[in-house]
Each structure stands twice: as C-alpha cells, then as structure tokens.
XYZ file of C-alpha atoms in Angstrom:
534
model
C 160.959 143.143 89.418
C 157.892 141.988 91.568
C 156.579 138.431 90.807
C 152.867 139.088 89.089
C 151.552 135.789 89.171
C 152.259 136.592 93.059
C 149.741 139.189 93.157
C 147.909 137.718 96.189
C 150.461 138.213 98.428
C 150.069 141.835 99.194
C 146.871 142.669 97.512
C 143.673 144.176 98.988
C 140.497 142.065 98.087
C 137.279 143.644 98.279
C 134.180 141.327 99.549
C 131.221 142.120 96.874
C 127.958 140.595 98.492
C 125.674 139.940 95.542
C 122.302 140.894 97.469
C 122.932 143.996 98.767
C 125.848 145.998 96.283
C 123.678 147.540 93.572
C 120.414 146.174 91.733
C 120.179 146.859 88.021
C 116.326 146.326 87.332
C 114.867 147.515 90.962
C 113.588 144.165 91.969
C 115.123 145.108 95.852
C 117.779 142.510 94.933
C 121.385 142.958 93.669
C 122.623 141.337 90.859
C 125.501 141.050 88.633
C 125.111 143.649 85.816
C 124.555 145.947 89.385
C 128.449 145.253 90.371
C 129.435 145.591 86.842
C 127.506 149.239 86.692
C 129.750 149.932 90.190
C 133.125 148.292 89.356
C 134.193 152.119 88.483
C 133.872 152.555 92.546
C 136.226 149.869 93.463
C 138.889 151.419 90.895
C 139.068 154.751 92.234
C 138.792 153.127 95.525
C 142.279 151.286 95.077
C 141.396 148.017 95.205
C 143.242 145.201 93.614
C 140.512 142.395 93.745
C 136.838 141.572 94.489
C 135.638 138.630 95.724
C 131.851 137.617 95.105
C 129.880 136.080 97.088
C 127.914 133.166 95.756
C 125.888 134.086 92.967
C 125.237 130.435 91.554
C 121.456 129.199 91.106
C 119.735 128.039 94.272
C 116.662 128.189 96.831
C 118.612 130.580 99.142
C 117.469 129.291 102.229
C 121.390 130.373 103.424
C 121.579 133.245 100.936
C 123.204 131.100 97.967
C 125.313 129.253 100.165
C 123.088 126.602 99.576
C 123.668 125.961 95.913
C 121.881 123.684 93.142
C 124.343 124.182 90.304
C 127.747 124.984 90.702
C 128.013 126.009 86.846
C 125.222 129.004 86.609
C 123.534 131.962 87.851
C 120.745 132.290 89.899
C 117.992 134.064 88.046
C 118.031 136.302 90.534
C 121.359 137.862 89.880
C 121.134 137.413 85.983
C 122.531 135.179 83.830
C 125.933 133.308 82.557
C 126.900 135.899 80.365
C 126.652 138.797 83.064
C 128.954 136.635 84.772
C 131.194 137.147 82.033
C 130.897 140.403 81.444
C 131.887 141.029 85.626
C 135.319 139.296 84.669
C 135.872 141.107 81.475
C 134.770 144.328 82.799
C 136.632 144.215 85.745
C 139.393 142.906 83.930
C 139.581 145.523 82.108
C 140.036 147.700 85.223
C 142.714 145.540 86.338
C 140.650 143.875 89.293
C 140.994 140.733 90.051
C 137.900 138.319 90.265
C 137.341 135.909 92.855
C 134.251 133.630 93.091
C 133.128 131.792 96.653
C 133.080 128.204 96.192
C 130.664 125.472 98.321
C 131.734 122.314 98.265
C 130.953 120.872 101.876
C 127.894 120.953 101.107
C 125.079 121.501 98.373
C 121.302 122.323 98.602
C 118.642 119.908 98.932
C 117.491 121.171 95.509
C 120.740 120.247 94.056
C 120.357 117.260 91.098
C 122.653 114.402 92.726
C 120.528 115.122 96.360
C 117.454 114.856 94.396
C 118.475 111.626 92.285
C 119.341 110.326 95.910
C 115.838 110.680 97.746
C 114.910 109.026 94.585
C 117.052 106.268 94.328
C 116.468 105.099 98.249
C 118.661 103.681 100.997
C 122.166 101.793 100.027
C 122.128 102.950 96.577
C 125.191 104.428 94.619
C 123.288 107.980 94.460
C 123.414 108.162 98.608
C 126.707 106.999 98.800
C 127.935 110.875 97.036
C 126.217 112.470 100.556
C 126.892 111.106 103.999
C 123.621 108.525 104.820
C 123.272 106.553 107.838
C 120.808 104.156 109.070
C 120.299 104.341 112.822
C 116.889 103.473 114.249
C 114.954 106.058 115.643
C 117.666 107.557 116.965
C 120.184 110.369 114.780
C 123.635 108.649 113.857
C 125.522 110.430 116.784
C 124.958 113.631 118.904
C 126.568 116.083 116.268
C 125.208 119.199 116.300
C 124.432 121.886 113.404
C 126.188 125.704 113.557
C 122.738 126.561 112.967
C 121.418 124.894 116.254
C 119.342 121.582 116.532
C 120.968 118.284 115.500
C 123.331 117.720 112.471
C 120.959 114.955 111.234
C 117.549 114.793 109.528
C 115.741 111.882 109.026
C 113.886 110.406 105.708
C 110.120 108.576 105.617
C 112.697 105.784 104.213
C 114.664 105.485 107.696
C 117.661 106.596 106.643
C 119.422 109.783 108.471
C 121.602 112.343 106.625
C 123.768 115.094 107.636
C 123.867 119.071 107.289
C 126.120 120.779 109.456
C 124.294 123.427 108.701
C 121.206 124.029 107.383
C 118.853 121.021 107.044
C 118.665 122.189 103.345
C 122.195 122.029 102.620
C 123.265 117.747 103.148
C 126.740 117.228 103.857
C 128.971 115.762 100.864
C 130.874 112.188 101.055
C 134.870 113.595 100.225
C 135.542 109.762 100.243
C 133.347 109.364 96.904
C 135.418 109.241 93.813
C 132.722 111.188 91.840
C 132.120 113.490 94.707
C 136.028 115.026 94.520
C 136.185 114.508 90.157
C 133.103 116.813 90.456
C 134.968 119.766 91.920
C 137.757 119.658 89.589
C 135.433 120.094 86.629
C 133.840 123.007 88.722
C 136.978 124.423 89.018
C 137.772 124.557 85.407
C 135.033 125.880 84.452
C 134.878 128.809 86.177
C 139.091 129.528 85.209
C 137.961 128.668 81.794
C 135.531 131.570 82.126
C 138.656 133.774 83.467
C 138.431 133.681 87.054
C 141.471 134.423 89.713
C 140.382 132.316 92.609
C 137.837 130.279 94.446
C 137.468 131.333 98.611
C 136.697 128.266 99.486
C 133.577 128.157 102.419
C 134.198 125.699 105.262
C 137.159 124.689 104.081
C 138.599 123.041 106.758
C 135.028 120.857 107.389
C 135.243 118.701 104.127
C 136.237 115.195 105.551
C 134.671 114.298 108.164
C 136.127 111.494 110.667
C 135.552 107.895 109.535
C 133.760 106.140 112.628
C 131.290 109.481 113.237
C 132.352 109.187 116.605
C 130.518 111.542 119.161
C 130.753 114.983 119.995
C 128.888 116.590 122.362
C 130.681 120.099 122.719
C 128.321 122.568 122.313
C 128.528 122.913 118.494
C 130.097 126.316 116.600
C 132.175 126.578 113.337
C 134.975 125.461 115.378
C 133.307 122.956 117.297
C 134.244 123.809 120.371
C 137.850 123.275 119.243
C 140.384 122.927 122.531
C 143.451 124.137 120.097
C 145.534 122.081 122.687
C 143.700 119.080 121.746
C 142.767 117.098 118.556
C 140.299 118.436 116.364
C 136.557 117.320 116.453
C 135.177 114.473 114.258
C 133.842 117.094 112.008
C 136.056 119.739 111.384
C 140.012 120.091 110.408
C 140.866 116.281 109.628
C 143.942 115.549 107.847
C 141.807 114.261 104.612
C 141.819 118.166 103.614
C 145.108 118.408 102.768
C 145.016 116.152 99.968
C 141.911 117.381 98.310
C 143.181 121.047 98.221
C 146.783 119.510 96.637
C 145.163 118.020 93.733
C 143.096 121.548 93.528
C 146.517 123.376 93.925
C 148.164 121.276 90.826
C 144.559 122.445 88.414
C 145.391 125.921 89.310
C 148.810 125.740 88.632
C 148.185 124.853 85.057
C 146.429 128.499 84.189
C 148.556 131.124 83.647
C 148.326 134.963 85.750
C 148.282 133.215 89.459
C 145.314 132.258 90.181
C 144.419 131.542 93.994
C 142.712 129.510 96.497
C 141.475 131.365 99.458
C 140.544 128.881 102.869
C 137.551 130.035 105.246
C 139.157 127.996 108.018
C 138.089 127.918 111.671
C 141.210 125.871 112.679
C 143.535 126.553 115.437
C 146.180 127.567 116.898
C 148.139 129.387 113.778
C 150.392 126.562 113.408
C 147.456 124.786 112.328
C 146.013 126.633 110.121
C 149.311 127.519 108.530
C 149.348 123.593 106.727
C 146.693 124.776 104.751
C 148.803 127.294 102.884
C 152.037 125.260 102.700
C 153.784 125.553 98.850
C 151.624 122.893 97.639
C 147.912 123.839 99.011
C 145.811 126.772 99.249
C 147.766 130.424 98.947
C 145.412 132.426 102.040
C 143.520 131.598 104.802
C 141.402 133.912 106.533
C 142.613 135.009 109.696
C 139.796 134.735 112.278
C 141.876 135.119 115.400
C 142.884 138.876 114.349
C 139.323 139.625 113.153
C 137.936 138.267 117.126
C 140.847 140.209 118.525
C 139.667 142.465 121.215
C 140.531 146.417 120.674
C 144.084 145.776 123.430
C 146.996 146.063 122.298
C 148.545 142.767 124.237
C 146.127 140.858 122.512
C 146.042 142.430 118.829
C 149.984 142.124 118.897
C 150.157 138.289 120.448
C 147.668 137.721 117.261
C 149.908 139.268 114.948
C 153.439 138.321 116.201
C 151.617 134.675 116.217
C 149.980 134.419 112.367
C 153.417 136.088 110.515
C 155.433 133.713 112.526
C 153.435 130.934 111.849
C 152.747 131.593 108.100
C 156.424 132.578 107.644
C 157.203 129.007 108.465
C 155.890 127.969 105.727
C 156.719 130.934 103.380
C 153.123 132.059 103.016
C 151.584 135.639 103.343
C 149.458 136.531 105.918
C 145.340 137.838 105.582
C 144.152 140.513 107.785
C 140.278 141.036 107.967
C 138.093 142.940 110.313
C 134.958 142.625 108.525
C 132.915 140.000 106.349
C 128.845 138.766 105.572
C 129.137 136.402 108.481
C 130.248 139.117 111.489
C 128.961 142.250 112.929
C 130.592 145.261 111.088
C 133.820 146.502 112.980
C 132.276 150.009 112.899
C 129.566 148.875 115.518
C 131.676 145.763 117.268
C 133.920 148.382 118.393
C 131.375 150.636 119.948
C 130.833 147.660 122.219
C 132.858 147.614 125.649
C 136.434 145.993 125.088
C 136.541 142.210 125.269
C 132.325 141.861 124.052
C 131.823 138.887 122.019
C 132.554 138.943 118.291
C 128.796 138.316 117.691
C 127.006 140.010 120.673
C 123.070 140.096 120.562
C 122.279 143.623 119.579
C 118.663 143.321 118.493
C 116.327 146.486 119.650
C 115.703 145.345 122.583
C 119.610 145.211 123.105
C 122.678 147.149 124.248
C 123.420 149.379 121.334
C 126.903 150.358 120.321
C 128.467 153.949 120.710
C 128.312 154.846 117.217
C 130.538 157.553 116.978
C 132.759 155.917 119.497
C 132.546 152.515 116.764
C 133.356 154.449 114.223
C 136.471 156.101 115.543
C 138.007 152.933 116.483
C 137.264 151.078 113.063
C 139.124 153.663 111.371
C 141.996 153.347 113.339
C 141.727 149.471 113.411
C 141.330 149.600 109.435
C 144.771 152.310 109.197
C 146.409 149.554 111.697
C 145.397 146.758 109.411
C 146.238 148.204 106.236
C 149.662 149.257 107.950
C 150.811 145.383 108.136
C 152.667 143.181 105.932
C 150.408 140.666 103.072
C 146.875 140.860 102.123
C 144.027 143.015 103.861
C 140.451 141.885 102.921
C 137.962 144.504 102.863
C 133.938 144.427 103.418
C 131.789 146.403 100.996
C 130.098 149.420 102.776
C 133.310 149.589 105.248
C 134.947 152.276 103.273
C 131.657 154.389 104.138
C 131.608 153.911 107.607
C 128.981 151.612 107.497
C 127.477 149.898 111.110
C 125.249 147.158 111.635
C 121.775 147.842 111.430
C 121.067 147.005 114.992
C 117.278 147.335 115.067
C 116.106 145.272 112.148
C 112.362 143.875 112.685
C 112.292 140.501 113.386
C 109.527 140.370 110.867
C 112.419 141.235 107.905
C 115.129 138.569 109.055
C 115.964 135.748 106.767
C 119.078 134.239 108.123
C 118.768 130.481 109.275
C 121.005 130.737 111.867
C 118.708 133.032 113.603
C 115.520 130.901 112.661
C 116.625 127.341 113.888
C 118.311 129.057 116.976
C 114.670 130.106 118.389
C 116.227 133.800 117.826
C 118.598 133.494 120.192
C 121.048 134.640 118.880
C 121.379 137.707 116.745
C 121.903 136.409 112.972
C 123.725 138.000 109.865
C 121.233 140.178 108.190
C 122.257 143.327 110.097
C 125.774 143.202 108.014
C 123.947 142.363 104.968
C 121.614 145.134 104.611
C 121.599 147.021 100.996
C 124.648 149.573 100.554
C 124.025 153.476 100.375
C 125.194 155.316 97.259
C 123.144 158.435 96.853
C 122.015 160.298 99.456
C 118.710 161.330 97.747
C 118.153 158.769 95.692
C 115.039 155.735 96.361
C 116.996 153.309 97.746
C 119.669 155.249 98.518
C 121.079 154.748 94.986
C 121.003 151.217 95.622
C 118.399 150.277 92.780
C 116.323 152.699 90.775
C 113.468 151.924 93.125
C 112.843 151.973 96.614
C 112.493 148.323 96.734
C 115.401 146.369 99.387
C 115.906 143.303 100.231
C 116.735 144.287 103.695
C 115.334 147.933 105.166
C 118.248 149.922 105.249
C 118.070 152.223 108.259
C 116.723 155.888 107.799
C 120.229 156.940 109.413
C 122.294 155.642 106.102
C 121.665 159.111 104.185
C 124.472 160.541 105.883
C 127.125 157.426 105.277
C 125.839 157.465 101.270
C 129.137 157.447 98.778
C 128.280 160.769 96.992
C 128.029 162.756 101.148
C 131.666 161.421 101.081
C 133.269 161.990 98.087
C 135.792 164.498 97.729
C 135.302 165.458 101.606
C 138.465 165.762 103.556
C 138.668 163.132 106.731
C 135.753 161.049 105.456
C 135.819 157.406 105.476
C 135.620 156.925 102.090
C 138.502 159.551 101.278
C 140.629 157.878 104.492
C 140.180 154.000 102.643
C 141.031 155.929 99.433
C 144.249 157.889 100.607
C 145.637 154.845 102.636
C 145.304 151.965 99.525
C 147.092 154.482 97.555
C 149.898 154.901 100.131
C 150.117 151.174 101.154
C 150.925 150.662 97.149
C 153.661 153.478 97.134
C 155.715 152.724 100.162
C 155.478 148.817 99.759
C 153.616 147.974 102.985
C 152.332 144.790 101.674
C 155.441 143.656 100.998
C 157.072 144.532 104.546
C 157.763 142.906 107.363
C 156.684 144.369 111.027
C 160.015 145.629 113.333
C 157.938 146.627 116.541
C 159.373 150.009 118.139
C 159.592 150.804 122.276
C 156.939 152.473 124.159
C 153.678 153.003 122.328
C 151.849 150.213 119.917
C 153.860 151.387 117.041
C 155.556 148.887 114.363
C 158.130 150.011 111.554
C 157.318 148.803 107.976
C 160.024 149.503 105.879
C 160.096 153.727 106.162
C 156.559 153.640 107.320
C 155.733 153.998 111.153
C 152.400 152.905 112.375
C 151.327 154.055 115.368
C 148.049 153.255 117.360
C 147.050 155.449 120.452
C 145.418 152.673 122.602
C 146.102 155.045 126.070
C 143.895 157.522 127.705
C 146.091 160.202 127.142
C 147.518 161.821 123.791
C 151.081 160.799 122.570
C 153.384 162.796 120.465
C 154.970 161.839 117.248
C 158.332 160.334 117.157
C 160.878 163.887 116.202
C 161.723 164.015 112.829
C 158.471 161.819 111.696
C 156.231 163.037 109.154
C 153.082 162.197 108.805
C 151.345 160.508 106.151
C 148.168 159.654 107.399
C 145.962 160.240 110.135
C 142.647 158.085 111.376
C 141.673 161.687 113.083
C 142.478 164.622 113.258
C 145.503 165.202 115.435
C 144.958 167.274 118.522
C 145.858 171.286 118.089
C 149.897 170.650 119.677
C 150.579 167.944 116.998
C 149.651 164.969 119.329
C 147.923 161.736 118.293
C 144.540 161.746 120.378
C 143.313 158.155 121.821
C 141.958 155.527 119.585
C 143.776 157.193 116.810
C 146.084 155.263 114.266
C 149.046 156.795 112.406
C 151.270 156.477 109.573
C 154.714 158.645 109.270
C 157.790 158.479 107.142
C 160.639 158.473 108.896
C-alpha cells in the first residue's frame, strides 16, 4: 500500500501563474476565482497538484514577488475567501495546493520596511532588514540579479540591501522576530488547508556575516565555481537550520504537506542537503532544465541528481519550464548548446517553431518517463512558445528595466493563456483586455483547437499523465539500455531518437506512446521520444 502522506514523491505539480491563467471580471488580469472557474482543466488534464504563484497583496514591481503582507490577497486577484474557495475547490478534485512563499525578501511597501524608514538608523525596526552605514560609498561591491548594485542608499546615510529589486530589501535571518515571523506565516496558510510552500530563493536567506566582497559578475548563482565555496550571498550553511525548524511545523499537520526549494546551488551533492530527512522534501532541478538537447549531457544530469538525491533518500524534480525561463517549446528551436535565456526580442534570432515544438514534446515524454516528480508550466500542455516579439512599450519585468534592456526579461513566458479559439481574449477573460498582448498566432494553440484531436499537445500531456500513473513511472528507478538513449522503468522503455537517422523499436516492444508519429516502416523518426511495454 503506497504511503499518501508521500504524495510528493512521484506527483506531477502544475505551475498556475496568477496573471495570466484566466480572469473572472475582464479587468486583463487573472485572478483567483479565474483558476477556480479552470481547476476542471487541470483534472482532466491528470494533474496531481498546482502550485500558485504569489497572489499575496503588493505593489508588483516583480509581479507579487515583492510582497507587503504575507497573510492576504492582492486586490487584484480577489480576496481571502477566494483563496479559500481555490483549496476547497480543488480539494475537492483531489489537487493538491501549493502556495509560493517570499521570505528573502519583502517589498518596500511592506509594514516592518515602512516602520524602519521611520524609525531611522540603529534602531530595533532596521535591525529586522540588513542596514549598513558606509560613507558615500555602498557597503561592498555586491551586485543585484537585476543589474546595478545590491545597495540603495537613504537621505539618512544609511545603505540597505535588495538582491534584487531596489523595492524588495533584503531580510536579517539573524533577527529573532525576523525567523518567529515565518513560522506564523506558515501556519496560517496550513491552517487555511494548504499542501506546501515553494519556497523563492531559498538557498539566499543568510547571508555571510562580515559582507565580505564579491565582485563576480552577479546571477542567481553568483557566479558560483561549484568547485569552490559559495559566495557571501547565496547557499551559506545558516539555511539549513531555518528550513529544520520549518520541517518540524509541517510535520505537525496531517496529509504530507511539503516544502519545495528554488535553489541555485551546486553541484547536486549540494543541493541534495537541502532535502535531507529533516529539511525541505524537493528542490528544483535547474541543471536538467539548462541541459542542452545531447544526450551526453541530459544523461550526466540525470545519472548525477538520482544519485545524489538517493544519498539522501529523497526524490528527484524534473522541470523544463517555469515564469522565470523561456518556454522549452521555443528554447529548443534554438541551435543546440544556446543559452537558457538567449535574447530573442524582434530584432533577434527567432526560434524554429515547428522545429521547438517537436523537440519539447519529446523532451516533455522523456521527462515524464523518469523516476519522482515532474513539474509542469501552464500553457505547456498546449504547445505554447514564447512570445518572441513583445513591444518594448508592453514589458514590465525589472530585470529587463534595470538591465538597460539588455537582456531579454520574463514577460514573453508570462503572456495570458489561450482557451478559446474565438473567444476576446482568447477565452482568457470575457473581454479583450490582457495584461500582456498575446500574439495573433495563439488561435491555433487555444485548448478547445486541441481537445479531443489525436497527436495534439494537449491530448499527448493528457495520454502520458494517465500512463505514468498506471505503470508506476514515478515510482521507478532508471536501468539505462545499450545503443540508443533509451532507459527501462520498470516494464516501460523510453526511448529518445537524438540521431539523424530513424531507429527501430526494440522486437517484441509495444508501444505506448509516441511524441510523433512514427515513420510509415514502424521506425522512431529523429527528435522523437517513445514509450513501449516490454
């Protein structure tokens, strides 16, 4: 009998982002009652969780991940008691519910920051962010993600610092109040019925006690030498602790409820300590999601994170996908071994979008062929691809502002989903209001063009969840076979044509699954992923 309050371990978690799902009162916005109107979707989808995106009042100068009040909701997206309607409602469907939680930082709106411009250098309401007094000069040379230094200074003198946004200050993880905070934040939201918390940054809480410099060029990994010690900034052992004493709230609520780490750290060893017994259960798995489409690489990736997390008796995440990344359907159109985030404004290189496409199905069958927990990006199951050629004059991300638009920003994965072909909006609201301008292209990739049609993307996503849940793949383990990229998991074979030429099915195999249509002899074209029984 399988272990329920162990549900994580093989489950397949859907990434809702709140903006851009479904809008319930045509405002161009998502909101809450929006998912709650679309949970029926994710059901006959065949997924066994959602995870939201942050929802929770604030300025959204980083789309909510700048947040004012970790106990409410935004306005915007509705109130608290659409919030619990989501969880009973999906719930009901038995889905999961996962909410993102912030806590390396809040926004510059947020009450304690406020109290602490108020209360003025050296008092007890600085001491919950990380202050400095320096001169004229910032603290040290720490950078932001966004670009620009990590430090803004006051009309008082003192300095504080965002590693991110100059709207969202750093918090102090060596205040007592700071860390008591986050455990009543915690409860509340299981109180309200909640299954998890993906935690953002997580490995960028504590930051190193003398500030010492750090002049790599700055990214979420800080220009992390995995052979080396961390940076001053990011994966210091202070973590660990923090995420123990939120592993032993958890562990008091009943039905397994999770914690999820965002967590740039490597090599996998590394990140592996923060889902040992007594910490977090997942951690995103970044290397796989960067790994170019060759099979040396995908399987050193692979072989690498189960090893590593096996140490330690955890599952292992697969992702391709997310809010922060180009969609897989248009990275893969790219040239193997292009950057994970290559600049593809207008005026850019633009993917092969059929060519994208092909190889994001077969990347998704070869994902959702391996052993633990897949996470899935809305709009993936329709094929979606970035939208490439997004006016400059509609961008919102601040990565893209403070970075002189340099680099290419987030909104082109965050643009408003398509449900109905012919609908304003594309059945996205009852209007044709949108956040984002969702290309004039997205008619064809719209939910009800793909329902119910045989070798569509939705119908593929659909037809694989249901067979990873019936022959256990989840719960497998990955016995690689000779010749082709092919693994064995349990009586499943997966098999991924990375050659130039087609490749015939093992005798005796029958197949299951297909990412393409095979070619007219039986073969399995290129770029084409597999499943057989054997």
């Amino acid at each position: 009998m399988l272990d329920t309050d162990a549900w994580w371990r093989d489950a397949v978690i859907y990434q809702v982002y709140p903006r851009s799902f479904a809008d319930s009162d045509g405002d161009g916005m998502g909101d809450l009652p929006g998912i709650t109107g679309r949970l029926q979707h994710l059901q006959e989808l065949g997924i066994d969780a959602v995870w939201l995106s942050p929802f929770y009042p604030s300025p959204q100068h980083d789309a909510g991940y700048d947040v004012a009040d970790y106990r409410g909701v935004d306005p915007r997206f509705g109130e608290l008691g659409d919030a619990d309607k989501l969880i009973a409602e999906a719930h009901g469907r038995g889905i999961k519910v996962i909410v993102d939680l912030v806590p390396n930082h809040t926004s510059s709106e947020h009450a304690w920051f406020q109290a602490a411009l108020a209360a003025g250098p050296g008092s007890p309401e600085r001491e919950r962010y990380i202050f400095r007094s320096s001169g004229e000069e910032p603290p040290n040379s720490w950078k932001s993600v966004f670009g620009g230094s990590a430090w803004e200074r006051l009309p008082d003198g003192d300095w504080y610092l965002h590693l991110f946004d100059v709207s969202q200050p750093d918090l102090n993880w060596d205040n007592p109040e700071v860390r008591a905070e986050f455990l009543d934040v915690l409860r509340f939201w299981l109180d309200r019925g909640v299954d998890g918390f993906r935690v953002d940054v997580a490995h960028g809480l504590v930051k190193e006690a003398n500030l010492t410099d750090w002049t790599t060029t700055s990214t979420i990994l800080g220009g992390l030498d995995p052979a080396g010690p961390p940076p001053p900034m990011w994966d210091q052992e202070g973590v660990h602790e923090i995420y123990q004493s939120w592993r032993r709230v958890l562990d008091e609520y009943p039905g397994g409820r999770i914690l999820v780490a965002e967590a740039w750290v490597a090599p996998a060893s590394r990140l592996a300590r923060y889902v040992r017994p007594d910490e977090m259960h997942q951690a995103f798995n970044f290397p796989y999601l960067d790994a170019p489409w060759r099979p040396a690489e995908l399987r050193a990736v692979i072989d690498e994170t189960l090893e590593a997390n096996d140490a330690v008796g955890a599952t292992t995440t697969w992702v391709l996908s997310n809010h922060d990344v180009v969609r897989h359907a248009s990275r893969l159109g790219f040239p193997v071994g292009t950057p994970r985030m290559p600049g593809i404004g207008a005026e850019d290189p633009q993917p092969d979008a059929a060519l994208g496409l092909r190889r994001a199905r077969a990347a998704t069958l070869l994902m959702l062929g391996l052993p633990g927990s897949a996470y899935l990006y809305q709009g993936e199951e329709l094929g979606l691809p970035e939208h490439t050629t997004m006016p400059d004059e509609f961008r919102e991300d601040p990565a893209w502002e403070r970075s002189g638009h340099a680099e290419r920003g987030r909104d082109g994965c965050r643009v408003p989903l398509p449900w109905e072909a012919d609908a304003p909006s594309y059945g996205f609201g009852p209007t044709d209001a949108s956040w984002l301008p969702q290309p004039a292209t997205w008619a064809e990739y719209a939910l009800d063009r793909q329902q119910g049609v045989p070798g569509s993307t939705w119908e593929l996503y659909r037809t694989a969840l249901s067979l990873r849940r019936e022959h256990g793949l989840g719960r497998g383990s990955v016995v690689w076979q000779e010749g082709a990229f092919a693994f064995r998991n349990g009586d499943v074979l997966v098999l991924t044509n990375f050659g130039s030429e087609a490749v015939e099915l093992p005798s005796g195999a029958r197949l299951l699954v297909s990412s393409e249509p095979l070619d007219g002899d039986g073969r399995i074209p290129t770029d084409v992923t597999v499943w057989a029984a054997l």
